[in-house]
Amino acid sequence: MSLKSICVFCGASPGARPVYHEAAETLGRSLAERGVTLIYGGGAVGLMGVVADAALAAGGEVIGIIPQSLERAEIGHKGLTRLEVVDGMHARKARMAELADAFIALPGGLGTLEELFEVWTWGQLGYHAKPLGLLDVDGFYARLTDFLDHLVAERFVREQHRDILQVGESPSELLARMEAWRPTAAPKWVERG
Ligand code: AMP
Protein backbone atom coordinates (compact mmCIF):
# COMPACT_ATOMS: atom_id res chain seq x y z
CA MET A 1 0.00 0.00 0.00
CA SER A 2 1.63 3.26 -1.08
CA LEU A 3 1.11 5.96 1.52
CA LYS A 4 1.16 9.52 0.16
CA SER A 5 -0.14 11.33 3.24
CA ILE A 6 0.05 10.29 6.88
CA CYS A 7 -1.75 11.84 9.83
CA VAL A 8 0.32 11.99 13.00
CA PHE A 9 -1.34 12.15 16.42
CA CYS A 10 0.97 13.23 19.25
CA GLY A 11 1.22 15.14 22.49
CA ALA A 12 0.57 18.85 22.69
CA SER A 13 3.17 18.53 25.49
CA PRO A 14 6.83 17.65 24.96
CA GLY A 15 6.84 14.84 27.55
CA ALA A 16 9.37 14.30 30.30
CA ARG A 17 12.35 13.00 28.34
CA PRO A 18 14.32 14.09 25.26
CA VAL A 19 13.69 10.72 23.52
CA TYR A 20 10.16 11.88 22.68
CA HIS A 21 11.39 15.06 21.04
CA GLU A 22 14.00 13.06 19.11
CA ALA A 23 11.40 10.54 17.90
CA ALA A 24 9.06 13.28 16.71
CA GLU A 25 11.92 14.92 14.85
CA THR A 26 13.00 11.66 13.22
CA LEU A 27 9.45 10.84 12.16
CA GLY A 28 8.84 14.31 10.66
CA ARG A 29 12.09 14.13 8.73
CA SER A 30 11.47 10.53 7.55
CA LEU A 31 8.05 11.44 6.17
CA ALA A 32 9.44 14.43 4.28
CA GLU A 33 12.34 12.41 2.88
CA ARG A 34 9.87 9.84 1.54
CA GLY A 35 7.74 12.54 -0.06
CA VAL A 36 4.86 11.80 2.31
CA THR A 37 2.61 14.76 3.23
CA LEU A 38 2.22 15.21 6.99
CA ILE A 39 -1.32 15.83 8.20
CA TYR A 40 -1.61 16.83 11.87
CA GLY A 41 -3.49 18.97 14.38
CA GLY A 42 -1.87 22.24 13.29
CA GLY A 43 -0.39 23.28 16.63
CA ALA A 44 3.05 24.72 17.26
CA VAL A 45 3.34 23.35 20.81
CA GLY A 46 4.81 20.14 22.23
CA LEU A 47 5.57 17.18 19.99
CA MET A 48 3.05 18.56 17.48
CA GLY A 49 5.33 21.50 16.77
CA VAL A 50 8.41 19.30 16.69
CA VAL A 51 7.09 16.85 14.09
CA ALA A 52 5.83 19.68 11.87
CA ASP A 53 9.06 21.69 12.10
CA ALA A 54 11.17 18.63 11.28
CA ALA A 55 9.09 17.79 8.21
CA LEU A 56 9.19 21.39 6.98
CA ALA A 57 12.95 21.67 7.59
CA ALA A 58 13.45 18.56 5.42
CA GLY A 59 11.42 20.14 2.59
CA GLY A 60 8.19 18.25 3.28
CA GLU A 61 4.59 19.32 2.80
CA VAL A 62 2.64 19.81 6.05
CA ILE A 63 -1.10 20.40 6.41
CA GLY A 64 -2.48 21.38 9.83
CA ILE A 65 -6.14 21.18 10.87
CA ILE A 66 -7.00 23.16 13.99
CA PRO A 67 -10.32 24.01 15.66
CA GLN A 68 -10.95 27.72 16.08
CA SER A 69 -11.32 27.28 19.83
CA LEU A 70 -7.84 25.77 20.16
CA GLU A 71 -5.99 28.07 17.81
CA ARG A 72 -4.73 30.16 20.73
CA ALA A 73 -4.03 27.35 23.22
CA GLU A 74 -2.13 25.17 20.79
CA ILE A 75 -0.81 28.18 18.86
CA GLY A 76 -1.68 27.60 15.20
CA HIS A 77 1.60 26.96 13.39
CA LYS A 78 2.38 29.91 11.11
CA GLY A 79 4.85 28.23 8.75
CA LEU A 80 2.84 25.31 7.38
CA THR A 81 2.18 24.53 3.75
CA ARG A 82 -1.50 25.00 4.73
CA LEU A 83 -3.35 25.59 8.00
CA GLU A 84 -7.08 24.89 7.95
CA VAL A 85 -9.12 26.39 10.79
CA VAL A 86 -12.28 24.35 11.37
CA ASP A 87 -15.36 24.66 13.57
CA GLY A 88 -14.61 22.11 16.25
CA MET A 89 -12.90 18.90 17.30
CA HIS A 90 -15.22 16.63 15.32
CA ALA A 91 -14.60 18.61 12.14
CA ARG A 92 -10.84 18.43 12.81
CA LYS A 93 -10.83 14.67 13.17
CA ALA A 94 -13.08 14.13 10.15
CA ARG A 95 -10.89 16.36 7.97
CA MET A 96 -7.65 14.73 9.11
CA ALA A 97 -9.14 11.29 8.40
CA GLU A 98 -10.31 12.43 4.96
CA LEU A 99 -6.87 13.74 3.95
CA ALA A 100 -4.71 10.90 5.29
CA ASP A 101 -3.90 7.48 3.79
CA ALA A 102 -2.71 6.23 7.19
CA PHE A 103 -2.31 7.31 10.84
CA ILE A 104 0.59 7.19 13.29
CA ALA A 105 0.55 7.87 17.02
CA LEU A 106 3.68 9.15 18.69
CA PRO A 107 3.75 9.41 22.49
CA GLY A 108 1.06 11.72 23.80
CA GLY A 109 -1.74 12.10 26.32
CA LEU A 110 -5.50 11.75 26.33
CA GLY A 111 -6.06 13.63 23.07
CA THR A 112 -3.57 11.41 21.27
CA LEU A 113 -5.15 8.23 22.61
CA GLU A 114 -8.66 9.44 21.83
CA GLU A 115 -7.76 10.31 18.24
CA LEU A 116 -5.97 6.97 17.72
CA PHE A 117 -8.76 4.87 19.21
CA GLU A 118 -11.50 6.67 17.36
CA VAL A 119 -9.91 6.21 13.95
CA TRP A 120 -9.14 2.59 14.89
CA THR A 121 -12.81 1.90 15.67
CA TRP A 122 -13.71 3.41 12.28
CA GLY A 123 -11.35 0.89 10.67
CA GLN A 124 -12.83 -1.98 12.68
CA LEU A 125 -16.30 -1.05 11.47
CA GLY A 126 -15.11 -0.88 7.86
CA TYR A 127 -15.62 2.90 7.50
CA HIS A 128 -12.10 3.02 6.06
CA ALA A 129 -9.34 0.55 5.16
CA LYS A 130 -6.29 2.57 6.21
CA PRO A 131 -3.41 1.31 8.35
CA LEU A 132 -2.54 2.67 11.80
CA GLY A 133 0.87 2.72 13.44
CA LEU A 134 2.09 3.09 16.98
CA LEU A 135 5.60 4.45 17.37
CA ASP A 136 6.70 2.75 20.57
CA VAL A 137 9.45 5.14 21.64
CA ASP A 138 11.66 3.56 24.30
CA GLY A 139 8.87 1.26 25.50
CA PHE A 140 6.42 4.16 26.04
CA TYR A 141 3.47 2.08 24.79
CA ALA A 142 4.52 -1.34 26.19
CA ARG A 143 1.76 -1.49 28.79
CA LEU A 144 -0.82 -0.45 26.25
CA THR A 145 0.21 -3.14 23.75
CA ASP A 146 0.09 -5.73 26.58
CA PHE A 147 -3.44 -4.63 27.38
CA LEU A 148 -4.42 -4.81 23.70
CA ASP A 149 -3.20 -8.43 23.62
CA HIS A 150 -5.34 -9.03 26.71
CA LEU A 151 -8.40 -7.70 24.85
CA VAL A 152 -7.77 -10.22 22.08
CA ALA A 153 -7.16 -13.10 24.53
CA GLU A 154 -10.42 -12.24 26.32
CA ARG A 155 -12.31 -12.24 22.98
CA PHE A 156 -13.40 -8.64 22.94
CA VAL A 157 -11.25 -7.73 19.93
CA ARG A 158 -10.53 -9.84 16.86
CA GLU A 159 -6.89 -10.52 15.98
CA GLN A 160 -7.45 -8.91 12.52
CA HIS A 161 -8.73 -5.74 14.15
CA ARG A 162 -5.84 -5.70 16.62
CA ASP A 163 -3.51 -5.97 13.61
CA ILE A 164 -4.90 -2.81 11.98
CA LEU A 165 -2.51 -1.15 14.45
CA GLN A 166 1.08 -1.98 13.57
CA VAL A 167 3.78 -1.31 16.15
CA GLY A 168 7.38 -0.25 15.51
CA GLU A 169 10.28 1.19 17.45
CA SER A 170 11.60 3.37 14.62
CA PRO A 171 9.85 5.23 11.79
CA SER A 172 11.44 3.05 9.09
CA GLU A 173 10.42 -0.20 10.80
CA LEU A 174 6.92 1.10 11.45
CA LEU A 175 6.38 2.50 7.94
CA ALA A 176 7.54 -0.79 6.37
CA ARG A 177 4.98 -2.70 8.48
CA MET A 178 2.20 -0.27 7.62
CA GLU A 179 2.98 -0.47 3.90
CA ALA A 180 2.91 -4.29 4.05
CA TRP A 181 -0.43 -4.35 5.93
CA ARG A 182 -3.48 -5.47 3.95
CA PRO A 183 -7.05 -4.88 5.11
CA THR A 184 -9.22 -7.87 5.95
CA ALA A 185 -12.97 -7.92 5.75
CA ALA A 186 -13.55 -9.42 9.21
CA PRO A 187 -16.79 -8.10 10.64
CA LYS A 188 -16.90 -6.55 14.09
CA TRP A 189 -17.03 -9.27 16.74
CA VAL A 190 -20.52 -9.47 18.09
CA GLU A 191 -21.62 -12.60 19.92
CA ARG A 192 -25.13 -12.91 21.16
CA GLY A 193 -25.89 -14.87 24.28
P1 AMP B 1 -2.70 15.39 24.09
O1 AMP B 1 -2.29 14.01 23.65
O2 AMP B 1 -3.76 15.35 25.17
O3 AMP B 1 -1.56 16.27 24.42
O4 AMP B 1 -3.46 16.05 22.85
C1 AMP B 1 -2.91 15.95 21.58
C2 AMP B 1 -3.82 16.52 20.56
O5 AMP B 1 -5.11 15.91 20.67
C3 AMP B 1 -4.07 18.01 20.70
O6 AMP B 1 -4.05 18.56 19.40
C4 AMP B 1 -5.45 18.10 21.26
O7 AMP B 1 -6.12 19.24 20.82
C5 AMP B 1 -6.12 16.91 20.68
N1 AMP B 1 -7.27 16.50 21.47
C6 AMP B 1 -7.54 16.74 22.75
N2 AMP B 1 -8.74 16.22 23.11
C7 AMP B 1 -9.23 15.64 22.02
C8 AMP B 1 -10.43 14.94 21.69
N3 AMP B 1 -11.39 14.72 22.56
N4 AMP B 1 -10.55 14.49 20.44
C9 AMP B 1 -9.60 14.69 19.54
N5 AMP B 1 -8.47 15.33 19.77
C10 AMP B 1 -8.28 15.81 20.97
PDB file of C-alpha atoms and ligand atoms in Angstrom:
ATOM      1  CA  MET A   1       0.000   0.000   0.000  1.00  0.00           C
ATOM      2  CA  SER A   2       1.632   3.259  -1.080  1.00  0.00           C
ATOM      3  CA  LEU A   3       1.112   5.963   1.519  1.00  0.00           C
ATOM      4  CA  LYS A   4       1.158   9.519   0.156  1.00  0.00           C
ATOM      5  CA  SER A   5      -0.138  11.327   3.240  1.00  0.00           C
ATOM      6  CA  ILE A   6       0.050  10.294   6.877  1.00  0.00           C
ATOM      7  CA  CYS A   7      -1.750  11.842   9.825  1.00  0.00           C
ATOM      8  CA  VAL A   8       0.317  11.993  13.005  1.00  0.00           C
ATOM      9  CA  PHE A   9      -1.335  12.150  16.424  1.00  0.00           C
ATOM     10  CA  CYS A  10       0.970  13.232  19.249  1.00  0.00           C
ATOM     11  CA  GLY A  11       1.219  15.143  22.492  1.00  0.00           C
ATOM     12  CA  ALA A  12       0.567  18.846  22.692  1.00  0.00           C
ATOM     13  CA  SER A  13       3.170  18.531  25.490  1.00  0.00           C
ATOM     14  CA  PRO A  14       6.835  17.654  24.965  1.00  0.00           C
ATOM     15  CA  GLY A  15       6.838  14.835  27.549  1.00  0.00           C
ATOM     16  CA  ALA A  16       9.367  14.303  30.302  1.00  0.00           C
ATOM     17  CA  ARG A  17      12.351  12.999  28.338  1.00  0.00           C
ATOM     18  CA  PRO A  18      14.321  14.091  25.262  1.00  0.00           C
ATOM     19  CA  VAL A  19      13.691  10.722  23.522  1.00  0.00           C
ATOM     20  CA  TYR A  20      10.156  11.879  22.682  1.00  0.00           C
ATOM     21  CA  HIS A  21      11.395  15.061  21.043  1.00  0.00           C
ATOM     22  CA  GLU A  22      14.004  13.061  19.107  1.00  0.00           C
ATOM     23  CA  ALA A  23      11.405  10.536  17.899  1.00  0.00           C
ATOM     24  CA  ALA A  24       9.058  13.282  16.712  1.00  0.00           C
ATOM     25  CA  GLU A  25      11.922  14.925  14.848  1.00  0.00           C
ATOM     26  CA  THR A  26      12.999  11.660  13.218  1.00  0.00           C
ATOM     27  CA  LEU A  27       9.452  10.843  12.163  1.00  0.00           C
ATOM     28  CA  GLY A  28       8.840  14.307  10.659  1.00  0.00           C
ATOM     29  CA  ARG A  29      12.091  14.128   8.730  1.00  0.00           C
ATOM     30  CA  SER A  30      11.468  10.528   7.555  1.00  0.00           C
ATOM     31  CA  LEU A  31       8.054  11.441   6.173  1.00  0.00           C
ATOM     32  CA  ALA A  32       9.444  14.431   4.284  1.00  0.00           C
ATOM     33  CA  GLU A  33      12.337  12.405   2.875  1.00  0.00           C
ATOM     34  CA  ARG A  34       9.868   9.838   1.543  1.00  0.00           C
ATOM     35  CA  GLY A  35       7.737  12.542  -0.062  1.00  0.00           C
ATOM     36  CA  VAL A  36       4.860  11.798   2.312  1.00  0.00           C
ATOM     37  CA  THR A  37       2.608  14.758   3.228  1.00  0.00           C
ATOM     38  CA  LEU A  38       2.220  15.212   6.990  1.00  0.00           C
ATOM     39  CA  ILE A  39      -1.316  15.835   8.202  1.00  0.00           C
ATOM     40  CA  TYR A  40      -1.612  16.833  11.868  1.00  0.00           C
ATOM     41  CA  GLY A  41      -3.487  18.971  14.383  1.00  0.00           C
ATOM     42  CA  GLY A  42      -1.872  22.238  13.288  1.00  0.00           C
ATOM     43  CA  GLY A  43      -0.387  23.284  16.630  1.00  0.00           C
ATOM     44  CA  ALA A  44       3.054  24.721  17.263  1.00  0.00           C
ATOM     45  CA  VAL A  45       3.344  23.352  20.808  1.00  0.00           C
ATOM     46  CA  GLY A  46       4.812  20.136  22.229  1.00  0.00           C
ATOM     47  CA  LEU A  47       5.567  17.179  19.988  1.00  0.00           C
ATOM     48  CA  MET A  48       3.048  18.557  17.476  1.00  0.00           C
ATOM     49  CA  GLY A  49       5.327  21.500  16.766  1.00  0.00           C
ATOM     50  CA  VAL A  50       8.414  19.298  16.692  1.00  0.00           C
ATOM     51  CA  VAL A  51       7.088  16.853  14.089  1.00  0.00           C
ATOM     52  CA  ALA A  52       5.825  19.682  11.866  1.00  0.00           C
ATOM     53  CA  ASP A  53       9.059  21.691  12.099  1.00  0.00           C
ATOM     54  CA  ALA A  54      11.171  18.632  11.279  1.00  0.00           C
ATOM     55  CA  ALA A  55       9.086  17.787   8.209  1.00  0.00           C
ATOM     56  CA  LEU A  56       9.187  21.393   6.984  1.00  0.00           C
ATOM     57  CA  ALA A  57      12.954  21.670   7.586  1.00  0.00           C
ATOM     58  CA  ALA A  58      13.454  18.565   5.417  1.00  0.00           C
ATOM     59  CA  GLY A  59      11.419  20.136   2.593  1.00  0.00           C
ATOM     60  CA  GLY A  60       8.187  18.254   3.279  1.00  0.00           C
ATOM     61  CA  GLU A  61       4.588  19.316   2.802  1.00  0.00           C
ATOM     62  CA  VAL A  62       2.636  19.813   6.051  1.00  0.00           C
ATOM     63  CA  ILE A  63      -1.105  20.403   6.414  1.00  0.00           C
ATOM     64  CA  GLY A  64      -2.484  21.381   9.828  1.00  0.00           C
ATOM     65  CA  ILE A  65      -6.143  21.179  10.874  1.00  0.00           C
ATOM     66  CA  ILE A  66      -6.998  23.159  13.992  1.00  0.00           C
ATOM     67  CA  PRO A  67     -10.320  24.009  15.662  1.00  0.00           C
ATOM     68  CA  GLN A  68     -10.948  27.724  16.078  1.00  0.00           C
ATOM     69  CA  SER A  69     -11.316  27.285  19.833  1.00  0.00           C
ATOM     70  CA  LEU A  70      -7.836  25.770  20.158  1.00  0.00           C
ATOM     71  CA  GLU A  71      -5.987  28.073  17.811  1.00  0.00           C
ATOM     72  CA  ARG A  72      -4.733  30.156  20.725  1.00  0.00           C
ATOM     73  CA  ALA A  73      -4.033  27.350  23.223  1.00  0.00           C
ATOM     74  CA  GLU A  74      -2.128  25.166  20.792  1.00  0.00           C
ATOM     75  CA  ILE A  75      -0.814  28.183  18.861  1.00  0.00           C
ATOM     76  CA  GLY A  76      -1.676  27.599  15.202  1.00  0.00           C
ATOM     77  CA  HIS A  77       1.600  26.961  13.392  1.00  0.00           C
ATOM     78  CA  LYS A  78       2.378  29.910  11.113  1.00  0.00           C
ATOM     79  CA  GLY A  79       4.848  28.232   8.755  1.00  0.00           C
ATOM     80  CA  LEU A  80       2.837  25.310   7.384  1.00  0.00           C
ATOM     81  CA  THR A  81       2.179  24.530   3.749  1.00  0.00           C
ATOM     82  CA  ARG A  82      -1.496  25.000   4.732  1.00  0.00           C
ATOM     83  CA  LEU A  83      -3.353  25.593   8.000  1.00  0.00           C
ATOM     84  CA  GLU A  84      -7.081  24.888   7.948  1.00  0.00           C
ATOM     85  CA  VAL A  85      -9.116  26.388  10.792  1.00  0.00           C
ATOM     86  CA  VAL A  86     -12.277  24.346  11.369  1.00  0.00           C
ATOM     87  CA  ASP A  87     -15.363  24.661  13.567  1.00  0.00           C
ATOM     88  CA  GLY A  88     -14.610  22.109  16.253  1.00  0.00           C
ATOM     89  CA  MET A  89     -12.900  18.902  17.298  1.00  0.00           C
ATOM     90  CA  HIS A  90     -15.225  16.631  15.318  1.00  0.00           C
ATOM     91  CA  ALA A  91     -14.597  18.611  12.142  1.00  0.00           C
ATOM     92  CA  ARG A  92     -10.843  18.433  12.808  1.00  0.00           C
ATOM     93  CA  LYS A  93     -10.832  14.665  13.167  1.00  0.00           C
ATOM     94  CA  ALA A  94     -13.076  14.125  10.145  1.00  0.00           C
ATOM     95  CA  ARG A  95     -10.894  16.361   7.975  1.00  0.00           C
ATOM     96  CA  MET A  96      -7.645  14.730   9.106  1.00  0.00           C
ATOM     97  CA  ALA A  97      -9.142  11.291   8.397  1.00  0.00           C
ATOM     98  CA  GLU A  98     -10.307  12.427   4.965  1.00  0.00           C
ATOM     99  CA  LEU A  99      -6.873  13.739   3.950  1.00  0.00           C
ATOM    100  CA  ALA A 100      -4.714  10.897   5.292  1.00  0.00           C
ATOM    101  CA  ASP A 101      -3.901   7.483   3.793  1.00  0.00           C
ATOM    102  CA  ALA A 102      -2.711   6.234   7.187  1.00  0.00           C
ATOM    103  CA  PHE A 103      -2.311   7.309  10.836  1.00  0.00           C
ATOM    104  CA  ILE A 104       0.592   7.187  13.285  1.00  0.00           C
ATOM    105  CA  ALA A 105       0.547   7.868  17.019  1.00  0.00           C
ATOM    106  CA  LEU A 106       3.684   9.152  18.694  1.00  0.00           C
ATOM    107  CA  PRO A 107       3.750   9.406  22.489  1.00  0.00           C
ATOM    108  CA  GLY A 108       1.057  11.717  23.804  1.00  0.00           C
ATOM    109  CA  GLY A 109      -1.735  12.098  26.318  1.00  0.00           C
ATOM    110  CA  LEU A 110      -5.498  11.752  26.334  1.00  0.00           C
ATOM    111  CA  GLY A 111      -6.062  13.633  23.070  1.00  0.00           C
ATOM    112  CA  THR A 112      -3.569  11.407  21.268  1.00  0.00           C
ATOM    113  CA  LEU A 113      -5.153   8.230  22.614  1.00  0.00           C
ATOM    114  CA  GLU A 114      -8.657   9.438  21.829  1.00  0.00           C
ATOM    115  CA  GLU A 115      -7.760  10.306  18.244  1.00  0.00           C
ATOM    116  CA  LEU A 116      -5.971   6.975  17.721  1.00  0.00           C
ATOM    117  CA  PHE A 117      -8.756   4.872  19.211  1.00  0.00           C
ATOM    118  CA  GLU A 118     -11.504   6.673  17.361  1.00  0.00           C
ATOM    119  CA  VAL A 119      -9.910   6.210  13.947  1.00  0.00           C
ATOM    120  CA  TRP A 120      -9.140   2.592  14.890  1.00  0.00           C
ATOM    121  CA  THR A 121     -12.814   1.895  15.670  1.00  0.00           C
ATOM    122  CA  TRP A 122     -13.711   3.410  12.282  1.00  0.00           C
ATOM    123  CA  GLY A 123     -11.349   0.888  10.671  1.00  0.00           C
ATOM    124  CA  GLN A 124     -12.834  -1.980  12.682  1.00  0.00           C
ATOM    125  CA  LEU A 125     -16.296  -1.054  11.465  1.00  0.00           C
ATOM    126  CA  GLY A 126     -15.112  -0.878   7.856  1.00  0.00           C
ATOM    127  CA  TYR A 127     -15.619   2.900   7.499  1.00  0.00           C
ATOM    128  CA  HIS A 128     -12.103   3.017   6.055  1.00  0.00           C
ATOM    129  CA  ALA A 129      -9.337   0.549   5.159  1.00  0.00           C
ATOM    130  CA  LYS A 130      -6.286   2.566   6.210  1.00  0.00           C
ATOM    131  CA  PRO A 131      -3.407   1.311   8.354  1.00  0.00           C
ATOM    132  CA  LEU A 132      -2.541   2.667  11.798  1.00  0.00           C
ATOM    133  CA  GLY A 133       0.869   2.719  13.437  1.00  0.00           C
ATOM    134  CA  LEU A 134       2.086   3.085  16.980  1.00  0.00           C
ATOM    135  CA  LEU A 135       5.605   4.449  17.370  1.00  0.00           C
ATOM    136  CA  ASP A 136       6.698   2.754  20.568  1.00  0.00           C
ATOM    137  CA  VAL A 137       9.451   5.140  21.637  1.00  0.00           C
ATOM    138  CA  ASP A 138      11.663   3.558  24.295  1.00  0.00           C
ATOM    139  CA  GLY A 139       8.867   1.263  25.498  1.00  0.00           C
ATOM    140  CA  PHE A 140       6.417   4.157  26.037  1.00  0.00           C
ATOM    141  CA  TYR A 141       3.466   2.084  24.792  1.00  0.00           C
ATOM    142  CA  ALA A 142       4.525  -1.345  26.186  1.00  0.00           C
ATOM    143  CA  ARG A 143       1.765  -1.489  28.793  1.00  0.00           C
ATOM    144  CA  LEU A 144      -0.824  -0.446  26.247  1.00  0.00           C
ATOM    145  CA  THR A 145       0.209  -3.142  23.754  1.00  0.00           C
ATOM    146  CA  ASP A 146       0.088  -5.734  26.580  1.00  0.00           C
ATOM    147  CA  PHE A 147      -3.438  -4.634  27.378  1.00  0.00           C
ATOM    148  CA  LEU A 148      -4.418  -4.812  23.699  1.00  0.00           C
ATOM    149  CA  ASP A 149      -3.205  -8.434  23.623  1.00  0.00           C
ATOM    150  CA  HIS A 150      -5.341  -9.031  26.710  1.00  0.00           C
ATOM    151  CA  LEU A 151      -8.405  -7.695  24.854  1.00  0.00           C
ATOM    152  CA  VAL A 152      -7.766 -10.219  22.081  1.00  0.00           C
ATOM    153  CA  ALA A 153      -7.165 -13.100  24.534  1.00  0.00           C
ATOM    154  CA  GLU A 154     -10.424 -12.244  26.319  1.00  0.00           C
ATOM    155  CA  ARG A 155     -12.306 -12.240  22.982  1.00  0.00           C
ATOM    156  CA  PHE A 156     -13.400  -8.639  22.944  1.00  0.00           C
ATOM    157  CA  VAL A 157     -11.251  -7.735  19.930  1.00  0.00           C
ATOM    158  CA  ARG A 158     -10.526  -9.845  16.857  1.00  0.00           C
ATOM    159  CA  GLU A 159      -6.886 -10.522  15.975  1.00  0.00           C
ATOM    160  CA  GLN A 160      -7.454  -8.914  12.516  1.00  0.00           C
ATOM    161  CA  HIS A 161      -8.727  -5.741  14.153  1.00  0.00           C
ATOM    162  CA  ARG A 162      -5.837  -5.704  16.618  1.00  0.00           C
ATOM    163  CA  ASP A 163      -3.513  -5.967  13.605  1.00  0.00           C
ATOM    164  CA  ILE A 164      -4.905  -2.810  11.984  1.00  0.00           C
ATOM    165  CA  LEU A 165      -2.513  -1.148  14.453  1.00  0.00           C
ATOM    166  CA  GLN A 166       1.077  -1.978  13.569  1.00  0.00           C
ATOM    167  CA  VAL A 167       3.784  -1.305  16.155  1.00  0.00           C
ATOM    168  CA  GLY A 168       7.381  -0.247  15.509  1.00  0.00           C
ATOM    169  CA  GLU A 169      10.277   1.193  17.448  1.00  0.00           C
ATOM    170  CA  SER A 170      11.600   3.367  14.619  1.00  0.00           C
ATOM    171  CA  PRO A 171       9.848   5.230  11.791  1.00  0.00           C
ATOM    172  CA  SER A 172      11.436   3.054   9.089  1.00  0.00           C
ATOM    173  CA  GLU A 173      10.415  -0.201  10.795  1.00  0.00           C
ATOM    174  CA  LEU A 174       6.916   1.101  11.450  1.00  0.00           C
ATOM    175  CA  LEU A 175       6.378   2.501   7.944  1.00  0.00           C
ATOM    176  CA  ALA A 176       7.539  -0.791   6.367  1.00  0.00           C
ATOM    177  CA  ARG A 177       4.984  -2.704   8.480  1.00  0.00           C
ATOM    178  CA  MET A 178       2.204  -0.267   7.616  1.00  0.00           C
ATOM    179  CA  GLU A 179       2.978  -0.468   3.903  1.00  0.00           C
ATOM    180  CA  ALA A 180       2.909  -4.285   4.049  1.00  0.00           C
ATOM    181  CA  TRP A 181      -0.426  -4.350   5.930  1.00  0.00           C
ATOM    182  CA  ARG A 182      -3.484  -5.473   3.949  1.00  0.00           C
ATOM    183  CA  PRO A 183      -7.046  -4.876   5.112  1.00  0.00           C
ATOM    184  CA  THR A 184      -9.224  -7.871   5.947  1.00  0.00           C
ATOM    185  CA  ALA A 185     -12.975  -7.917   5.749  1.00  0.00           C
ATOM    186  CA  ALA A 186     -13.549  -9.418   9.207  1.00  0.00           C
ATOM    187  CA  PRO A 187     -16.795  -8.098  10.643  1.00  0.00           C
ATOM    188  CA  LYS A 188     -16.899  -6.546  14.089  1.00  0.00           C
ATOM    189  CA  TRP A 189     -17.029  -9.270  16.738  1.00  0.00           C
ATOM    190  CA  VAL A 190     -20.518  -9.470  18.094  1.00  0.00           C
ATOM    191  CA  GLU A 191     -21.619 -12.601  19.920  1.00  0.00           C
ATOM    192  CA  ARG A 192     -25.131 -12.909  21.164  1.00  0.00           C
ATOM    193  CA  GLY A 193     -25.889 -14.872  24.278  1.00  0.00           C
TER     194      GLY A 193
HETATM  195  P1  AMP B   1      -2.704  15.390  24.090  1.00  0.00           P
HETATM  196  O1  AMP B   1      -2.286  14.015  23.653  1.00  0.00           O
HETATM  197  O2  AMP B   1      -3.764  15.355  25.170  1.00  0.00           O
HETATM  198  O3  AMP B   1      -1.558  16.273  24.417  1.00  0.00           O
HETATM  199  O4  AMP B   1      -3.460  16.054  22.851  1.00  0.00           O
HETATM  200  C1  AMP B   1      -2.908  15.955  21.579  1.00  0.00           C
HETATM  201  C2  AMP B   1      -3.824  16.515  20.564  1.00  0.00           C
HETATM  202  O5  AMP B   1      -5.105  15.910  20.669  1.00  0.00           O
HETATM  203  C3  AMP B   1      -4.069  18.008  20.703  1.00  0.00           C
HETATM  204  O6  AMP B   1      -4.050  18.557  19.403  1.00  0.00           O
HETATM  205  C4  AMP B   1      -5.452  18.101  21.262  1.00  0.00           C
HETATM  206  O7  AMP B   1      -6.121  19.244  20.819  1.00  0.00           O
HETATM  207  C5  AMP B   1      -6.118  16.906  20.677  1.00  0.00           C
HETATM  208  N1  AMP B   1      -7.268  16.499  21.468  1.00  0.00           N
HETATM  209  C6  AMP B   1      -7.541  16.741  22.751  1.00  0.00           C
HETATM  210  N2  AMP B   1      -8.737  16.222  23.110  1.00  0.00           N
HETATM  211  C7  AMP B   1      -9.232  15.643  22.019  1.00  0.00           C
HETATM  212  C8  AMP B   1     -10.429  14.939  21.688  1.00  0.00           C
HETATM  213  N3  AMP B   1     -11.388  14.718  22.561  1.00  0.00           N
HETATM  214  N4  AMP B   1     -10.555  14.488  20.443  1.00  0.00           N
HETATM  215  C9  AMP B   1      -9.596  14.694  19.545  1.00  0.00           C
HETATM  216  N5  AMP B   1      -8.475  15.333  19.768  1.00  0.00           N
HETATM  217  C10 AMP B   1      -8.280  15.814  20.969  1.00  0.00           C
END
